Amino acid sequence: MTALVWVLVVLPLGGATILLLAGKRCNGWGHLLGCAAAVASFAVAVALFADMLGRGAEDRIVHEILFSWVPVGGLHVDFGLQLDALSMCFVLLITGVGSLIHIYSIGYMADDPERRKFFAFLNLFLAAMLLLVLADNYLGLYLGWEGVGLASYLLIGFWSYKPSAAAAAKKAFIVNRVGDLGLAIALMVMFAYIGSISFAGVFTAAPQLGEGTLTAIGLLLLLAACGKSAQVPLQSWLGDAMEGPTPVSALIHAATMVTAGVYLIVRSGPVFNLAPNAQLGVVIVGAVTLLFGAIIGCAKDDIKKALAASTMSQIGYMVLAAGLGPAGYAFAIMHLLTHGFFKAGLFLGAGSVMHAMNDEVNMRRYGGLRTVLPITFATFGLGYLAIIGVPPLAGFFSKDGIIEAALGDGGPRGLVLGGAALLGAGITAFYMTRVMLMTFFGEKRWADDTHPHEAPAVMTWPMILLAVGSVASGGFFAIGGTLQNWLEPVVGAHEAAHATPVWVATTVILVVVAAGIAIAYRMYAARPVEVSAPDQVSALTVAARNDLYADTINEQLLMHPGQRLTRTLVSIDDNGVDGAVGGIAAAVSRASRRVRLMQTGYARSYALSMLASAALVIAALLVVRSW
């Protein structure tokens, strides 16, 4: 059984290869092959998980070396896979939720002429993400990292005939390249100072490195995580990624791409544990982003963009927890797993609403859908209760655990981090209640030619299963410290913080969440919802509608200076380097043209030249002799 780890990656990769190479010949059954590859990979994952459960805690690691990959000089990298307690969590999430999204896509993409290609890209996405979390070294992780970037580009821009989709795909690709540069440089630093880029080699050598080197590596890894997980300042691509089909949003935002950064930080825990300044950077990024995304979510009328902002915020919670070190690693992974259930369910629910509303995404044109979409309403509602942390649903255990760990960090820092996480919980309750009320409650606001209807069973069953996970997963992971004990061999023993009594923290959190719900109810249930967004709004609302001017800031701080630097370098190259080379060539050309005039082809001219030259030589000799 332990020799099957490579099969996890090969199954979806093989599915993608067949679907892309076979072309239109598999249009009739390509979607079935894509689903079969994903489900088969999940079945292998379950079998490996069962095998791992039968082992002792210290023996729950499978390490396979497939072949020698980079045998160059002092750098020797094997293509190896490592399945342990941490990667198993991700493998089950990726293949399990990914399979449900594949099945849902059969109905959602039923009328798309390129459905076969869509499933090929979904399979490619799963294969790349699985390689990312199964690699036993940073170079293999980097290969999966870039594969995820490529697959996201293909999926976000799947409907590339729409200029907005093409632009969104390009934006996601370019912004992620900035983070990818951080990961690439981190690999170079590791090799320069350690001579190895394997996890085992780096983690073993880390205690012997200076704090400055470890901080540099940690900050470079954080930059990479910011790109993939859409954290400040590289978060601007996430909202635009909604231009892709809704199953893509569910896959990227719940089970794959945005979780990669959290995995990178937790996997690199031995480095961050020795670099407190890098850890500080992680918690700052997480705290800022969780508030950043929550504020944006309050002003979005597009249901998918509101959920995208929510993803940014929830990933911020995970990054914050990961930055707390051993006190937060387990909570970061717990929230990542529970978020995989309820956020995938929310996105698929949004897709079901769009399917019923002729692809309308503006929540101001919804209203009253709970009666005509009962299954979607129930499953979406459970995801809503889970994300805001209503007990005993999943988010109550995972997000409350992060808030309590942040408050228990101690001193002013703990108050700031805990306060930010607590405020984020209240804002989350507000904007998610806003989404529920505008979509499913109140008077209907849709056009007369719209006839809402429930999605087919192939779409509703995945939503139901994800709703079950949204209800039960948190308690399963948290009660008895199940997940903490499971992860201990990889991330170390969990360090519980007891600065604030649990019952006090829980009570305060629930009060803040209730306040967020009450404010949203007063604004969007106690009064009619306007079909058009009001123009007279606060400056903060305007800023949130414009994503807190993230694009403007990036343009002013990065893009425009980068363009000016590029133009300067091009000018130096054109006028300096090329000018010097061109000038020398022009001088030689002019000299050769003048010298060429001496070659007349007449014998008398050459005889005269020889006579004149001989006379000059004789004259010179006579002058020398006279001296």
Short mmCIF file of N, CA, C and O in Angstrom, two decimals, residues 86-132:
data_model
loop_
_atom_site.label_atom_id
_atom_site.label_comp_id
_atom_site.label_asym_id
_atom_site.label_seq_id
_atom_site.Cartn_x
_atom_site.Cartn_y
_atom_site.Cartn_z
N LEU A 86 0.77 15.62 7.94
CA LEU A 86 0.40 16.92 7.40
C LEU A 86 -0.04 16.81 5.95
O LEU A 86 -1.12 17.31 5.58
N SER A 87 0.76 16.17 5.12
CA SER A 87 0.38 16.06 3.70
C SER A 87 -0.87 15.23 3.52
O SER A 87 -1.65 15.46 2.58
N MET A 88 -1.13 14.26 4.41
CA MET A 88 -2.34 13.46 4.30
C MET A 88 -3.59 14.32 4.47
O MET A 88 -4.60 14.11 3.77
N CYS A 89 -3.55 15.30 5.38
CA CYS A 89 -4.68 16.21 5.53
C CYS A 89 -5.00 16.90 4.21
O CYS A 89 -6.16 17.01 3.80
N PHE A 90 -3.96 17.37 3.54
CA PHE A 90 -4.16 18.08 2.28
C PHE A 90 -4.58 17.14 1.17
O PHE A 90 -5.43 17.49 0.34
N VAL A 91 -4.01 15.95 1.13
CA VAL A 91 -4.37 14.98 0.09
C VAL A 91 -5.85 14.63 0.17
O VAL A 91 -6.56 14.60 -0.85
N LEU A 92 -6.35 14.38 1.37
CA LEU A 92 -7.77 14.06 1.53
C LEU A 92 -8.65 15.24 1.15
O LEU A 92 -9.70 15.07 0.52
N LEU A 93 -8.25 16.44 1.54
CA LEU A 93 -9.02 17.63 1.20
C LEU A 93 -9.03 17.85 -0.32
O LEU A 93 -10.09 18.07 -0.92
N ILE A 94 -7.86 17.80 -0.92
CA ILE A 94 -7.74 18.09 -2.36
C ILE A 94 -8.53 17.08 -3.18
O ILE A 94 -9.30 17.46 -4.07
N THR A 95 -8.34 15.80 -2.90
CA THR A 95 -9.02 14.79 -3.70
C THR A 95 -10.49 14.65 -3.35
O THR A 95 -11.33 14.44 -4.23
N GLY A 96 -10.84 14.79 -2.06
CA GLY A 96 -12.23 14.64 -1.64
C GLY A 96 -13.10 15.78 -2.12
O GLY A 96 -14.07 15.58 -2.87
N VAL A 97 -12.75 17.00 -1.73
CA VAL A 97 -13.53 18.17 -2.17
C VAL A 97 -13.37 18.36 -3.67
O VAL A 97 -14.33 18.72 -4.37
N GLY A 98 -12.16 18.09 -4.18
CA GLY A 98 -11.96 18.20 -5.63
C GLY A 98 -12.86 17.27 -6.41
O GLY A 98 -13.39 17.63 -7.47
N SER A 99 -13.07 16.06 -5.92
CA SER A 99 -13.95 15.11 -6.61
C SER A 99 -15.39 15.62 -6.62
O SER A 99 -16.10 15.50 -7.63
N LEU A 100 -15.85 16.16 -5.49
CA LEU A 100 -17.21 16.71 -5.44
C LEU A 100 -17.37 17.87 -6.42
O LEU A 100 -18.41 18.00 -7.07
N ILE A 101 -16.35 18.69 -6.54
CA ILE A 101 -16.41 19.80 -7.49
C ILE A 101 -16.42 19.29 -8.93
O ILE A 101 -17.12 19.83 -9.80
N HIS A 102 -15.67 18.22 -9.20
CA HIS A 102 -15.71 17.60 -10.53
C HIS A 102 -17.12 17.12 -10.85
O HIS A 102 -17.63 17.35 -11.96
N ILE A 103 -17.74 16.43 -9.90
CA ILE A 103 -19.09 15.89 -10.13
C ILE A 103 -20.09 17.03 -10.33
O ILE A 103 -20.93 16.98 -11.25
N TYR A 104 -19.99 18.05 -9.50
CA TYR A 104 -20.87 19.23 -9.64
C TYR A 104 -20.71 19.84 -11.04
O TYR A 104 -21.69 20.30 -11.64
N SER A 105 -19.48 19.85 -11.55
CA SER A 105 -19.21 20.50 -12.84
C SER A 105 -19.89 19.78 -14.00
O SER A 105 -20.08 20.39 -15.06
N ILE A 106 -20.23 18.50 -13.83
CA ILE A 106 -20.94 17.79 -14.90
C ILE A 106 -22.23 18.52 -15.24
O ILE A 106 -22.56 18.72 -16.41
N GLY A 107 -22.96 18.93 -14.20
CA GLY A 107 -24.20 19.66 -14.43
C GLY A 107 -23.97 21.12 -14.78
O GLY A 107 -24.61 21.66 -15.68
N TYR A 108 -23.01 21.75 -14.08
CA TYR A 108 -22.80 23.19 -14.28
C TYR A 108 -22.29 23.49 -15.68
O TYR A 108 -22.67 24.49 -16.28
N MET A 109 -21.41 22.62 -16.21
CA MET A 109 -20.81 22.87 -17.52
C MET A 109 -21.47 22.03 -18.62
O MET A 109 -20.88 21.84 -19.70
N ALA A 110 -22.69 21.55 -18.38
CA ALA A 110 -23.33 20.62 -19.31
C ALA A 110 -23.46 21.19 -20.71
O ALA A 110 -23.35 20.45 -21.70
N ASP A 111 -23.69 22.48 -20.83
CA ASP A 111 -23.94 23.08 -22.15
C ASP A 111 -22.72 23.74 -22.75
O ASP A 111 -22.81 24.36 -23.81
N ASP A 112 -21.58 23.63 -22.10
CA ASP A 112 -20.37 24.27 -22.62
C ASP A 112 -19.73 23.37 -23.67
O ASP A 112 -19.45 22.20 -23.41
N PRO A 113 -19.46 23.89 -24.86
CA PRO A 113 -18.87 23.05 -25.91
C PRO A 113 -17.45 22.60 -25.60
O PRO A 113 -16.97 21.64 -26.20
N GLU A 114 -16.76 23.27 -24.68
CA GLU A 114 -15.39 22.91 -24.32
C GLU A 114 -15.33 22.20 -22.97
O GLU A 114 -14.34 22.26 -22.27
N ARG A 115 -16.40 21.48 -22.63
CA ARG A 115 -16.46 20.84 -21.31
C ARG A 115 -15.31 19.85 -21.12
O ARG A 115 -14.73 19.77 -20.04
N ARG A 116 -14.96 19.12 -22.16
CA ARG A 116 -13.86 18.17 -22.06
C ARG A 116 -12.56 18.86 -21.68
O ARG A 116 -11.82 18.38 -20.80
N LYS A 117 -12.28 20.00 -22.26
CA LYS A 117 -11.06 20.74 -21.95
C LYS A 117 -11.11 21.27 -20.51
O LYS A 117 -10.10 21.28 -19.80
N PHE A 118 -12.29 21.67 -20.06
CA PHE A 118 -12.45 22.16 -18.70
C PHE A 118 -12.07 21.08 -17.69
O PHE A 118 -11.34 21.33 -16.72
N PHE A 119 -12.53 19.85 -17.93
CA PHE A 119 -12.20 18.76 -17.01
C PHE A 119 -10.73 18.40 -17.09
O PHE A 119 -10.13 17.98 -16.09
N ALA A 120 -10.12 18.57 -18.25
CA ALA A 120 -8.68 18.34 -18.35
C ALA A 120 -7.92 19.33 -17.48
O ALA A 120 -6.97 18.94 -16.77
N PHE A 121 -8.33 20.58 -17.49
CA PHE A 121 -7.67 21.59 -16.66
C PHE A 121 -7.92 21.34 -15.18
O PHE A 121 -7.03 21.56 -14.34
N LEU A 122 -9.14 20.88 -14.83
CA LEU A 122 -9.41 20.53 -13.43
C LEU A 122 -8.48 19.40 -12.97
O LEU A 122 -7.92 19.45 -11.87
N ASN A 123 -8.33 18.39 -13.80
CA ASN A 123 -7.43 17.27 -13.46
C ASN A 123 -6.00 17.76 -13.31
O ASN A 123 -5.27 17.34 -12.40
N LEU A 124 -5.57 18.64 -14.21
CA LEU A 124 -4.21 19.18 -14.14
C LEU A 124 -4.02 19.94 -12.84
O LEU A 124 -2.96 19.86 -12.20
N PHE A 125 -5.04 20.67 -12.42
CA PHE A 125 -4.99 21.43 -11.17
C PHE A 125 -4.78 20.48 -9.99
O PHE A 125 -3.92 20.72 -9.12
N LEU A 126 -5.57 19.40 -9.95
CA LEU A 126 -5.43 18.44 -8.85
C LEU A 126 -4.04 17.82 -8.83
O LEU A 126 -3.42 17.68 -7.77
N ALA A 127 -3.54 17.43 -10.01
CA ALA A 127 -2.23 16.79 -10.07
C ALA A 127 -1.14 17.73 -9.56
O ALA A 127 -0.25 17.32 -8.80
N ALA A 128 -1.18 18.99 -9.97
CA ALA A 128 -0.17 19.96 -9.55
C ALA A 128 -0.23 20.20 -8.05
O ALA A 128 0.80 20.26 -7.37
N MET A 129 -1.43 20.33 -7.51
CA MET A 129 -1.57 20.58 -6.08
C MET A 129 -1.13 19.38 -5.26
O MET A 129 -0.51 19.51 -4.19
N LEU A 130 -1.43 18.18 -5.75
CA LEU A 130 -0.99 16.98 -5.05
C LEU A 130 0.52 16.86 -5.05
O LEU A 130 1.14 16.49 -4.04
N LEU A 131 1.15 17.20 -6.17
CA LEU A 131 2.61 17.18 -6.22
C LEU A 131 3.18 18.19 -5.24
O LEU A 131 4.18 17.92 -4.55
N LEU A 132 2.55 19.35 -5.14
CA LEU A 132 3.02 20.40 -4.23
C LEU A 132 3.07 19.90 -2.78
O LEU A 132 4.05 20.13 -2.08
#
